[in-house]
Short mmCIF file of C-alpha atoms in Angstrom, two decimals:
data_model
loop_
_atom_site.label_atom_id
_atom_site.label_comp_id
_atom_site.label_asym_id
_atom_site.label_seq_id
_atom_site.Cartn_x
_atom_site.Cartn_y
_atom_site.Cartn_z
CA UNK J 33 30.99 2.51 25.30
CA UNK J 34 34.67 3.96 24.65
CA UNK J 35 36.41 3.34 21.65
CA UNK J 36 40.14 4.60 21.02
CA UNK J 37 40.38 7.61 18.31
CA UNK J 38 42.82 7.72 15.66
CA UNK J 39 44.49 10.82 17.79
CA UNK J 40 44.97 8.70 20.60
CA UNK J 41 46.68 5.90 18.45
CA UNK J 42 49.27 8.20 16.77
CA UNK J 43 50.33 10.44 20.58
CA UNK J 44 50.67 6.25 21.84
CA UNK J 45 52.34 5.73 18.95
CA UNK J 46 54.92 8.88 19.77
CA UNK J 47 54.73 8.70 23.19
CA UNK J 48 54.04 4.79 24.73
CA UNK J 49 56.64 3.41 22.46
CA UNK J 50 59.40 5.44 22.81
CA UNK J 51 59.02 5.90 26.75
CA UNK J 52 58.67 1.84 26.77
CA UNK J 53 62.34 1.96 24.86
CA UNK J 54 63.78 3.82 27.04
CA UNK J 55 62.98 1.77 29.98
CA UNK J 56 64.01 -0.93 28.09
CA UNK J 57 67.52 0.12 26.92
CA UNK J 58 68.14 2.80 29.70
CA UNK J 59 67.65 1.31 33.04
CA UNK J 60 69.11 4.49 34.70
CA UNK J 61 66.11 6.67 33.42
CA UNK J 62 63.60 3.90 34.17
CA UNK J 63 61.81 6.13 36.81
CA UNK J 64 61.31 9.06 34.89
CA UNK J 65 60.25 7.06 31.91
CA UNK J 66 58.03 5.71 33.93
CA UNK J 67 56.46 8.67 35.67
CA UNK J 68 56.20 10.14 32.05
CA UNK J 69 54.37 6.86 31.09
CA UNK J 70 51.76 6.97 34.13
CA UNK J 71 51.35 10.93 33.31
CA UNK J 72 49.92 9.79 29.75
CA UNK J 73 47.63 7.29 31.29
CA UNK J 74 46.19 9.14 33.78
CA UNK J 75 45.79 12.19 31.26
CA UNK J 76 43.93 9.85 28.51
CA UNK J 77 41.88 8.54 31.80
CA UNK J 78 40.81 12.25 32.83
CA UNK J 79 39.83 12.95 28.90
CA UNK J 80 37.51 9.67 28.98
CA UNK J 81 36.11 10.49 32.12
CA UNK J 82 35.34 14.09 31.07
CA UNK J 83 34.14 12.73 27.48
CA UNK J 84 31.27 10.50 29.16
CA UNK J 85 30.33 13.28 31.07
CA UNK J 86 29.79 15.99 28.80
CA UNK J 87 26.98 14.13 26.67
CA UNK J 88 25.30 12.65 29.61
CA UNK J 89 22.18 14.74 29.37
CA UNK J 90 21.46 13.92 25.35
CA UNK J 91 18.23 13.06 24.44
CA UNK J 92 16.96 12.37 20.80
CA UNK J 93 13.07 12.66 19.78
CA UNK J 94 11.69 11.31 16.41
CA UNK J 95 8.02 11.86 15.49
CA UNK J 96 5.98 9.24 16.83
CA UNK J 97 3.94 8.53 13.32
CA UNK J 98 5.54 9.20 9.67
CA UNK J 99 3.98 8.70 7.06
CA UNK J 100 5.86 7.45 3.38
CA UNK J 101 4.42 6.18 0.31
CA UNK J 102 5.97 3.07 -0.77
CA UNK J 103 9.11 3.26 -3.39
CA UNK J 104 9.01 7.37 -3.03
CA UNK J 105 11.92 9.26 -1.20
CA UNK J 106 10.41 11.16 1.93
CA UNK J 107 11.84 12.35 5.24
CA UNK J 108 11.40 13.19 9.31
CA UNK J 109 12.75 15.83 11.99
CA UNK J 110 14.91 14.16 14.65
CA UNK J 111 15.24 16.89 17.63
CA UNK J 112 18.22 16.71 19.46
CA UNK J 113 19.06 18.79 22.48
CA UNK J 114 21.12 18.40 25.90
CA UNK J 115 24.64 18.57 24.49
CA UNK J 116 27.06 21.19 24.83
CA UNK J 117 26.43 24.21 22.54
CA UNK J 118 29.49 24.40 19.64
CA UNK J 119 30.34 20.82 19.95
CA UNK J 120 29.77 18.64 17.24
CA UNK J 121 27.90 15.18 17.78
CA UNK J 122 27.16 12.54 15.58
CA UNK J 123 23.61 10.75 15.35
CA UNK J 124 23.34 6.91 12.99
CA UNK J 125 20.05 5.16 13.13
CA UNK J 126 19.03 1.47 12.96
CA UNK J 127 16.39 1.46 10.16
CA UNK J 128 14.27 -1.63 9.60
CA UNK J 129 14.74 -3.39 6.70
CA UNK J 130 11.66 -2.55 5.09
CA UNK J 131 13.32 1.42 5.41
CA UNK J 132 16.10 2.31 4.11
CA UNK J 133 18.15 5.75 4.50
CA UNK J 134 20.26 7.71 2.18
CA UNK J 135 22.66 8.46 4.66
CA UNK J 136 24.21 6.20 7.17
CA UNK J 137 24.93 9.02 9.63
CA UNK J 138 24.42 13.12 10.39
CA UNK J 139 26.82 15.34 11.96
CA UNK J 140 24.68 17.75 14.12
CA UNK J 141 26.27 21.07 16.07
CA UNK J 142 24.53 23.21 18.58
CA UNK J 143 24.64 26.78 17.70
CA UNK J 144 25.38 29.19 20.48
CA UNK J 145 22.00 30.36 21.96
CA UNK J 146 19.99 27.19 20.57
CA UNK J 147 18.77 24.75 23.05
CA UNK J 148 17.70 22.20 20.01
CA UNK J 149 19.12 20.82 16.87
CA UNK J 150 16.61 19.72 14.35
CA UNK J 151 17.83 17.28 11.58
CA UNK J 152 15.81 16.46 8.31
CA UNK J 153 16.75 12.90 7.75
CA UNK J 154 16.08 11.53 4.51
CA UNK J 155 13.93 8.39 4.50
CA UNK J 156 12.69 5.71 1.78
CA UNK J 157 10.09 3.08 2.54
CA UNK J 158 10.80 -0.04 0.47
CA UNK J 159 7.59 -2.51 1.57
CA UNK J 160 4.20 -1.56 2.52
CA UNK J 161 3.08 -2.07 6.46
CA UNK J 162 3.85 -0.69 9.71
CA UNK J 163 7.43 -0.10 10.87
CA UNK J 164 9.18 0.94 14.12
CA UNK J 165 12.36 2.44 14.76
CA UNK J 166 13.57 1.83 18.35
CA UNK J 167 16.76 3.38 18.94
CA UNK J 168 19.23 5.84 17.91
CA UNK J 169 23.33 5.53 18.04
CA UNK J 170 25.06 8.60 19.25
CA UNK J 171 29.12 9.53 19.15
CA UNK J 172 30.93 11.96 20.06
CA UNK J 173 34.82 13.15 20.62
CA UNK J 174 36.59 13.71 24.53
CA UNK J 175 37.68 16.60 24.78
CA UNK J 176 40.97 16.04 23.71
CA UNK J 177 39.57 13.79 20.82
CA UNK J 178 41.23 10.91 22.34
CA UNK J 179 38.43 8.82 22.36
CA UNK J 180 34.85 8.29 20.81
CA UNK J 181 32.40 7.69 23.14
CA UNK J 182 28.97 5.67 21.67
CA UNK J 183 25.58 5.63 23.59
CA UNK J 184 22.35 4.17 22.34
CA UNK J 185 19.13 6.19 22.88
CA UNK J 186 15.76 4.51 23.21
CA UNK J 187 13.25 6.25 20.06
CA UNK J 188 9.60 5.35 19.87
CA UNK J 189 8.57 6.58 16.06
CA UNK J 190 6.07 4.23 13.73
CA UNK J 191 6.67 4.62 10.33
CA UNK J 192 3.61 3.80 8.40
CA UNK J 193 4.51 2.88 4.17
CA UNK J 194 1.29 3.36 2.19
CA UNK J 195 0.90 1.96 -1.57
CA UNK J 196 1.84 4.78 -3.88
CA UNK J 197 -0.92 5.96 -5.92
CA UNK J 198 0.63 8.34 -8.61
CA UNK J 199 0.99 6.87 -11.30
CA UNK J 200 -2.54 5.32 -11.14
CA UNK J 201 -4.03 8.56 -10.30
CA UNK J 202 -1.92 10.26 -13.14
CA UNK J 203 -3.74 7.89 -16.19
CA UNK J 204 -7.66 8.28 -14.15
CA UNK J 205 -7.12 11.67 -14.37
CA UNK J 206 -10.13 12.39 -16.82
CA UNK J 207 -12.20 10.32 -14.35
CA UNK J 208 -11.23 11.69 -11.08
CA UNK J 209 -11.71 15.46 -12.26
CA UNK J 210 -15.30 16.38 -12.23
CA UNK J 211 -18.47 14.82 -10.71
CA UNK J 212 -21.26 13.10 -12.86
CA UNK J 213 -24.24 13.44 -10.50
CA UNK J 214 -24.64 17.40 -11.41
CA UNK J 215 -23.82 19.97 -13.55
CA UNK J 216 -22.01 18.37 -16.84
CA UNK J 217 -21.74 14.71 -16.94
CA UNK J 218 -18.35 12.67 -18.02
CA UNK J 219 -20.32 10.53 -19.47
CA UNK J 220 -23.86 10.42 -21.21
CA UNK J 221 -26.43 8.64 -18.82
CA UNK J 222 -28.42 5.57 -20.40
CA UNK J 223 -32.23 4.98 -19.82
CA UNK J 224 -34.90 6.47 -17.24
CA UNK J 225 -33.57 5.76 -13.91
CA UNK J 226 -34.33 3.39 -11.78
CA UNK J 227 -34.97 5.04 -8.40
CA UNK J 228 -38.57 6.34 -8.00
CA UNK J 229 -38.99 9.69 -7.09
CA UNK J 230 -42.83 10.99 -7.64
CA UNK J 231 -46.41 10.31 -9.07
CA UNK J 232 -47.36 12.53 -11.75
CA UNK J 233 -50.61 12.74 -13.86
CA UNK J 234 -50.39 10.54 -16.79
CA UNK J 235 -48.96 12.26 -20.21
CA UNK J 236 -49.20 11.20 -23.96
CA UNK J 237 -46.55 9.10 -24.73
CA UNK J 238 -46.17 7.92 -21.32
CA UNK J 239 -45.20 3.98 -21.56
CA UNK J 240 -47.84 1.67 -19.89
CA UNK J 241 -44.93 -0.33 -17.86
CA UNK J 242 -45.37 2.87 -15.93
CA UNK J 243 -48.45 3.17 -14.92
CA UNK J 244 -49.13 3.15 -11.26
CA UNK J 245 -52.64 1.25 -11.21
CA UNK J 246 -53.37 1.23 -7.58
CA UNK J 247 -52.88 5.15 -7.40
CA UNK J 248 -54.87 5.10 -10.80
CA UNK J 249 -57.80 3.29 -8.98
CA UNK J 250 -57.89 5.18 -6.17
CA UNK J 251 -58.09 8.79 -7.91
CA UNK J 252 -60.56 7.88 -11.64
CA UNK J 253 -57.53 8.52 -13.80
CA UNK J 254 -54.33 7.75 -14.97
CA UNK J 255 -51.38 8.12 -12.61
CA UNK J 256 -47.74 7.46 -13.42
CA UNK J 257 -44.18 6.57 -11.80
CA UNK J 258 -41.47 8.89 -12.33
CA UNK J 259 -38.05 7.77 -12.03
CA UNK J 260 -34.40 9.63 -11.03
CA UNK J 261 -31.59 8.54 -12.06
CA UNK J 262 -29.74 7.01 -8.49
CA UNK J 263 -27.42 9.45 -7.25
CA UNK J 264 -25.84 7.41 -4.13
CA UNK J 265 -24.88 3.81 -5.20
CA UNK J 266 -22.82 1.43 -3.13
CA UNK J 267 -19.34 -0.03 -4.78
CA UNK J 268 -17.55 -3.08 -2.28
CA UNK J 269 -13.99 -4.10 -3.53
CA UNK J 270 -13.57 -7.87 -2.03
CA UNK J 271 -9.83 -8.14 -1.76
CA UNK J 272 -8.65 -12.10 -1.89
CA UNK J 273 -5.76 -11.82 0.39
CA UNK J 274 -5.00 -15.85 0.35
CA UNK J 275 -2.51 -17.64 -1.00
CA UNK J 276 -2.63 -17.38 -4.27
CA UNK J 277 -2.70 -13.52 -4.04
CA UNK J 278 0.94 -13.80 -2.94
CA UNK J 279 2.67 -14.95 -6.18
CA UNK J 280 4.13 -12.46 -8.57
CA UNK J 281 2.54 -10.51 -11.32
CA UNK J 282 5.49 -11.48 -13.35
CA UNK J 283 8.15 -13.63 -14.17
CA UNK J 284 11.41 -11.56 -14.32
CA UNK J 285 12.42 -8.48 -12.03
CA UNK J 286 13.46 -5.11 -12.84
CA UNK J 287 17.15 -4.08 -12.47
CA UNK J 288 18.00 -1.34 -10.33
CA UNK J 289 20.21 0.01 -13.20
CA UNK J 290 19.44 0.58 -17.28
CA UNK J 291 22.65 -1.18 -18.25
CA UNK J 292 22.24 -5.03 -17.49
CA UNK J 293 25.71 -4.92 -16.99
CA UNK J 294 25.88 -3.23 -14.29
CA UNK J 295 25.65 -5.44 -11.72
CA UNK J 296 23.01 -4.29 -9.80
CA UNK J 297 20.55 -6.85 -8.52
CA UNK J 298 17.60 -7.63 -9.78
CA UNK J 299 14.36 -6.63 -7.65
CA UNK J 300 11.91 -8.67 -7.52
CA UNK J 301 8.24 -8.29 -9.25
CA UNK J 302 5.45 -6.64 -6.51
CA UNK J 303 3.19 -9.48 -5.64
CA UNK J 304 -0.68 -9.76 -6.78
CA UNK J 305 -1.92 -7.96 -3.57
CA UNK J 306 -0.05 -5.52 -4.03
CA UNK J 307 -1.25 -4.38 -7.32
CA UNK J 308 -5.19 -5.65 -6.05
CA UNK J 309 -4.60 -3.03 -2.98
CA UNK J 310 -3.24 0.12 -5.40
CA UNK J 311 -6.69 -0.35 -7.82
CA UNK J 312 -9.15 -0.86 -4.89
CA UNK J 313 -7.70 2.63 -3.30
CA UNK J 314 -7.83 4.40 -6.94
CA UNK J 315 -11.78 2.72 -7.53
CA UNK J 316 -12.27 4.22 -4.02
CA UNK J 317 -10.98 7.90 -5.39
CA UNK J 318 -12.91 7.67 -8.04
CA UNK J 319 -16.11 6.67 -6.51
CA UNK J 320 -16.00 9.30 -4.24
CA UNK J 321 -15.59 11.91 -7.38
CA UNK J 322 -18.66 10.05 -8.43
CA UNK J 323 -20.64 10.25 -5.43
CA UNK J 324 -20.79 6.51 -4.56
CA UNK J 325 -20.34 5.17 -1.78
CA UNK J 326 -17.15 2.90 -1.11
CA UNK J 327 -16.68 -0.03 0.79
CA UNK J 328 -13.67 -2.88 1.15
CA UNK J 329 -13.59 -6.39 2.25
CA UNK J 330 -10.80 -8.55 2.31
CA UNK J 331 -11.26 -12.26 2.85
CA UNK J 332 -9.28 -15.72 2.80
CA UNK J 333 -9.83 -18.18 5.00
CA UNK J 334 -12.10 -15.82 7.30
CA UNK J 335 -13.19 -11.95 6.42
CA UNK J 336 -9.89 -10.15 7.81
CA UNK J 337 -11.03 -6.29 6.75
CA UNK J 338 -14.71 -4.75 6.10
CA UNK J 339 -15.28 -1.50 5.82
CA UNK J 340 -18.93 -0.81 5.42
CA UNK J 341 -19.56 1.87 2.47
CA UNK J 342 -19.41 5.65 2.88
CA UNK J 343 -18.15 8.50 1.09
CA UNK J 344 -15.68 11.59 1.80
CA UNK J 345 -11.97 12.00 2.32
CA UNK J 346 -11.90 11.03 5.69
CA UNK J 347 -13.64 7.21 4.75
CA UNK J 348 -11.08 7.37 2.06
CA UNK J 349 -8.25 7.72 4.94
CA UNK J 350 -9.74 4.31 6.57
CA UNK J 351 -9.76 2.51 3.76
CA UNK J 352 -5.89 3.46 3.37
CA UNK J 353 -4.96 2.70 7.37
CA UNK J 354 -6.94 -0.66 6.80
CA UNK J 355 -5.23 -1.48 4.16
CA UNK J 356 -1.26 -0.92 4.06
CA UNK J 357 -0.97 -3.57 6.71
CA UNK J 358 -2.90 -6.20 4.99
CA UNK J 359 -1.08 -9.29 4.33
CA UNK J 360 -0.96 -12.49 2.34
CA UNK J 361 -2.07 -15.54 4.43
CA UNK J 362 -0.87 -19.05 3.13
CA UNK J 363 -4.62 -20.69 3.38
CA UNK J 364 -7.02 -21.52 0.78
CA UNK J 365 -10.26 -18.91 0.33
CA UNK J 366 -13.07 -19.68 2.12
CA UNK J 367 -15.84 -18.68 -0.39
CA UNK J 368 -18.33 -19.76 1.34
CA UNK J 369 -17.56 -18.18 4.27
CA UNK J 370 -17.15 -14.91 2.56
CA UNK J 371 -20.76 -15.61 0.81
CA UNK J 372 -22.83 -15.96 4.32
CA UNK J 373 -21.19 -12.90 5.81
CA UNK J 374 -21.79 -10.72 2.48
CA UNK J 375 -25.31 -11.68 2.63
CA UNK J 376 -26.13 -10.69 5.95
CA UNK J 377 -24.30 -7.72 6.03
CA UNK J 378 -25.00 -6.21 2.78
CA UNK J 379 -28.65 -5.45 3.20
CA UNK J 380 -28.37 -2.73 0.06
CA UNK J 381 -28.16 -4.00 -3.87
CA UNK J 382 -24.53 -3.20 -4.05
CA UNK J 383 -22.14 -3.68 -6.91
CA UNK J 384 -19.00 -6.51 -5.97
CA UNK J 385 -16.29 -6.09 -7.73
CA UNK J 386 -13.90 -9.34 -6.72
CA UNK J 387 -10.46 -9.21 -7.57
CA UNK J 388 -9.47 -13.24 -7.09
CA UNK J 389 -7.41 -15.39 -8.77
CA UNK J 390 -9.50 -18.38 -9.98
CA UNK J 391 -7.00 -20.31 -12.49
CA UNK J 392 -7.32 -23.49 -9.89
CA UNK J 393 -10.19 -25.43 -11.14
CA UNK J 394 -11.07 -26.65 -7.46
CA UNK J 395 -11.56 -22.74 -6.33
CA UNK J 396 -13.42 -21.76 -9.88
CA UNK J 397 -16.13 -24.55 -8.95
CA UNK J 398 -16.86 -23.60 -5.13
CA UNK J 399 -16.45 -19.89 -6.05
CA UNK J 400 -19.09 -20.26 -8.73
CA UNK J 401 -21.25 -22.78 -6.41
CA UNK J 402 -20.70 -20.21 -3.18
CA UNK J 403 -21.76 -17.29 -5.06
CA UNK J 404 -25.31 -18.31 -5.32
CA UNK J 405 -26.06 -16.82 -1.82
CA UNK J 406 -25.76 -13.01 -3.47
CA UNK J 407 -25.75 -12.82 -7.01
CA UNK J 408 -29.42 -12.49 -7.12
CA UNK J 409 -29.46 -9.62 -4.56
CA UNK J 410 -26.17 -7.81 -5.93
CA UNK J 411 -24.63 -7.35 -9.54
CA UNK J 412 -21.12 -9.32 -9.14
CA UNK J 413 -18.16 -8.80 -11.29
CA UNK J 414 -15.45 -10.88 -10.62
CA UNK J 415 -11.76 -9.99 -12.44
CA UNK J 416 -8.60 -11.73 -12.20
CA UNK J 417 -4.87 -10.79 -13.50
CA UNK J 418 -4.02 -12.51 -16.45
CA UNK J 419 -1.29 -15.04 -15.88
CA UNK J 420 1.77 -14.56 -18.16
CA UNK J 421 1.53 -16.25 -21.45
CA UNK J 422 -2.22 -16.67 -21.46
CA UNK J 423 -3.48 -15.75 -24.51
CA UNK J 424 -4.97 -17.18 -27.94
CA UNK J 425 -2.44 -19.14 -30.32
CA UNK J 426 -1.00 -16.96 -32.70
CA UNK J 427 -1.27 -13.69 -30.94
CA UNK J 428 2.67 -13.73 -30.08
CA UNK J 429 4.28 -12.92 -33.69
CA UNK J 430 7.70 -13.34 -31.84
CA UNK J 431 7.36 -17.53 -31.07
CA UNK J 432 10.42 -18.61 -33.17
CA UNK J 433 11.52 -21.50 -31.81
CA UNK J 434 9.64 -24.99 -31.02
CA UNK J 435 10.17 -24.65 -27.43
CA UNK J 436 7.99 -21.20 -27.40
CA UNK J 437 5.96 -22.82 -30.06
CA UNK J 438 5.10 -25.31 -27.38
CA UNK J 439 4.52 -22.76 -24.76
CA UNK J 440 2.32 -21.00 -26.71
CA UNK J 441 0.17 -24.09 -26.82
CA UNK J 442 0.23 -24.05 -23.08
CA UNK J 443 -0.82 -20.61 -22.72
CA UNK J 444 -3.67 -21.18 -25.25
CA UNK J 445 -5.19 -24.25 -23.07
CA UNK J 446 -5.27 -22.39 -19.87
CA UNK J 447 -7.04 -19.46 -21.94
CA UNK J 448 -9.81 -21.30 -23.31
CA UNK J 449 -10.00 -22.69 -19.88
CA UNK J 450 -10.13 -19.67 -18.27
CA UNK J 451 -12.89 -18.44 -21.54
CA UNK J 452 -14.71 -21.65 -20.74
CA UNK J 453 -15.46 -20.36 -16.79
CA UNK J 454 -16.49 -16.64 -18.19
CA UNK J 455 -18.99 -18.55 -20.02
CA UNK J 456 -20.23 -20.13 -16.60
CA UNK J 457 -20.15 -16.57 -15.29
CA UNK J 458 -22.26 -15.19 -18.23
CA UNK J 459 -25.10 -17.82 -17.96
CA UNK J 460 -25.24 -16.77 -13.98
CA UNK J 461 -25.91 -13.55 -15.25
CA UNK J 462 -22.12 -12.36 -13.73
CA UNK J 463 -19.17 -11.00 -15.68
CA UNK J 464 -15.41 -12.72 -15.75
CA UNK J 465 -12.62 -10.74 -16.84
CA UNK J 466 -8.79 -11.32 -17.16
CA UNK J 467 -7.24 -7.99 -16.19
CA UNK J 468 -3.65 -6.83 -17.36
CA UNK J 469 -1.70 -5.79 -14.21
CA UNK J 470 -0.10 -2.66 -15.77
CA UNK J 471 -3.83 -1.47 -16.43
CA UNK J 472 -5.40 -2.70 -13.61
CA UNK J 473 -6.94 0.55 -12.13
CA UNK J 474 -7.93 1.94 -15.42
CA UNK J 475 -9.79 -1.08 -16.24
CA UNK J 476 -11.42 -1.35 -13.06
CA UNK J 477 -12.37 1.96 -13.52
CA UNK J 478 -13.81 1.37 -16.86
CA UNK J 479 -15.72 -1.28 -15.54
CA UNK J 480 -17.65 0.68 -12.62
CA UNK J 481 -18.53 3.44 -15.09
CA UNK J 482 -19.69 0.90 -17.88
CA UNK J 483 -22.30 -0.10 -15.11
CA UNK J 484 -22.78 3.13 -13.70
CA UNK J 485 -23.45 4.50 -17.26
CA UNK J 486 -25.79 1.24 -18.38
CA UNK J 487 -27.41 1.86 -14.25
CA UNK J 488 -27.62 -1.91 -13.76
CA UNK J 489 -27.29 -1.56 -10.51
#
């Protein structure tokens, strides 16, 4: 594609115009008017010929897989090599809209004695997933700079946005420092263990819960268990990807700007999956600092991701690929479903942590009726973000008005609702907790330790 330059405007401007006068007004210089007017053509024609020609070996290479972290400015080398050295070419690319870039285009020029141009463009991925960028736009001057002449270059790079983790990792930093299986423990160790390790002759003192009675037979005296503390546990996040999981954590967005005058727009609050798949990757960090193992399943109308437990940083990196592309799915949860596959492929007592959202009644009572099939092989804690305004009456000193006054009274029905079901939970011997979204890995953090600590598993 040829576009007329801004140089080519202004010479038809002092040289087209004038020449058409004269043919006009002058009929006696028509002929050298026009031979001056053909001249101009045919010298613009040669400088567009000669423009397409001189770029026609260009060819533009991204990286075929870049990696971002989601809201954090990063960047890629595009190579660019087959135009003529000291000319100056310009490169704009077509970013998807879940990228953005901080500059619409890049001037590149080809030293003398360089065969490639590399260009750092600066990149920002905006929403988690996979992305592809297909083609690049090139342009570049004729010779003369009469015209611009555009191509568009095939590209084949996948951008890949991951959740970003800093800030979470920043306020588990205490946790994700040191191991607790040797040397100095984080945290002080309650009871005996549970995993048996040898048989020892009886001592004084010894308890009689301990006593192995078979060995005892079999050798005329008292033998006894010992016990180890376990040092390789298995932690599953279950991930509930339905519907429900797509709402927002809040009610109002952030603005771009401080100044709410500024008449930025507003962006709007992350979604509850979102925040469910930045605390299951933290839990996973700091299981592996604990030597656990780590596991993920994700689940809503069918089991979309399972990733049986292991430890180390390259099970870590699967966990991450199988999650940035997870997505929301507008169906119900399939409890029950998720129940029958847990139990037949979780062999080992494992700890579940389920991060649902289980304010419908309906999916409270077959969650709670579906669970049966594994809460007697596996400890189950089940944790949900709190919805906005759910909390006890009188908490909010700032109600001032009866219209708050009223939705305070709102907010305290759903909570004794929601206080109600953690009863439920308690008398199935599971735990229910209502999780604030700012906090959610450090709570979920909390929690594994707690049970790691109390070894209930």
């Amino acid at each position: 594609m040829i576009v007329p330059a801004s140089r080519l405007l202004r010479w038809t401007a002092l040289v087209v115009v004038p020449l058409a006068t004269v043919i006009g007004m002058l009929p006696t210089t028509a002929l050298e008017a026009g031979v001056l007017l053909l001249g101009f053509v045919a010298f613009t024609a040669a400088d567009a010929w000669r423009g397409r020609l001189a770029f026609a070996g260009v060819s533009v290479k991204a990286p075929p897989l870049v990696r971002l972290s989601m809201g954090k400015p990063g960047s890629f080398e595009l190579r660019v090599r087959g135009f003529p050295q000291g000319k100056r070419l310009r490169l704009g690319l077509d970013f998807p809209p879940a990228l953005s870039g901080s500059q619409a285009d890049i001037w590149a020029q080809l030293p003398v004695g360089v065969q490639e141009s590399v260009l750092d463009w600066p990149c920002i991925g905006t929403r988690r997933g996979s992305h592809r960028l297909q083609q690049c736009r090139l342009e570049w001057m004729s010779p003369w700079s009469f015209w611009a002449v555009r191509r568009v270059v095939p590209l084949e790079a996948e951008f890949r946005v991951f959740p970003d983790l800093h800030a979470d990792r920043k306020s588990l930093a205490p946790f994700l420092l040191r191991r607790t299986v040797t040397g100095m423990h984080v945290r002080r160790q309650i009871g005996k263990g549970r995993e048996f390790e040898k048989l020892r002759e009886y001592i004084p003192g010894d308890g009689y819960e301990d006593i192995h009675w078979k060995a005892t037979a079999r050798r005329g005296h008292p033998i006894t268990k010992v016990f180890q503390i376990e040092r390789n546990q298995e932690l599953y996040v279950v991930l509930d990807a339905s519907r429900l999981s797509g709402r927002p954590v809040g009610e109002t967005g952030q603005k771009l700007a401080d100044s709410p005058a500024s008449g930025e727009a507003e962006h709007p609050p992350p979604a509850v999956l979102e925040r469910y798949i930045s605390a299951a990757l933290v839990l996973g960090l700091a299981a592996e600092k604990q030597g656990d193992s780590f596991g993920l399943v994700a689940f809503s109308s069918r089991i979309q991701r399972f990733l049986r437990a292991a430890g180390g940083k390259r099970h870590f990196g699967r966990c991450r690929d199988a999650l940035y592309t997870l997505e929301t799915e507008p169906l119900a949860p399939d409890f029950e479903e998720l129940s029958t596959s847990l139990r037949l492929r979780l062999r080992r007592r494992a700890l579940l942590i389920f991060l649902t959202d289980l304010s419908d009644p309906v999916l409270a009572e077959h969650f709670l009726r579906d669970i049966e099939l594994i809460r007697r092989r596996h400890l189950v804690v089940v944790n949900m973000l709190r919805p906005s305004g759910v909390q006890p009456l009188f908490s909010d000193p700032n109600v001032k008005s009866s219209d708050e006054l009223y939705e305070a009274l709102g907010g305290h029905l759903r909570w004794h609702k929601l206080r109600e079901l953690e009863k439920q939970f308690r008398r199935r011997g599971m735990r229910f907790s209502l999780l604030d979204h700012e906090n959610l890995s450090l709570q979920l953090t909390a929690q594994y330790l707690e049970v790691k600590q109390g070894q209930r598993l």
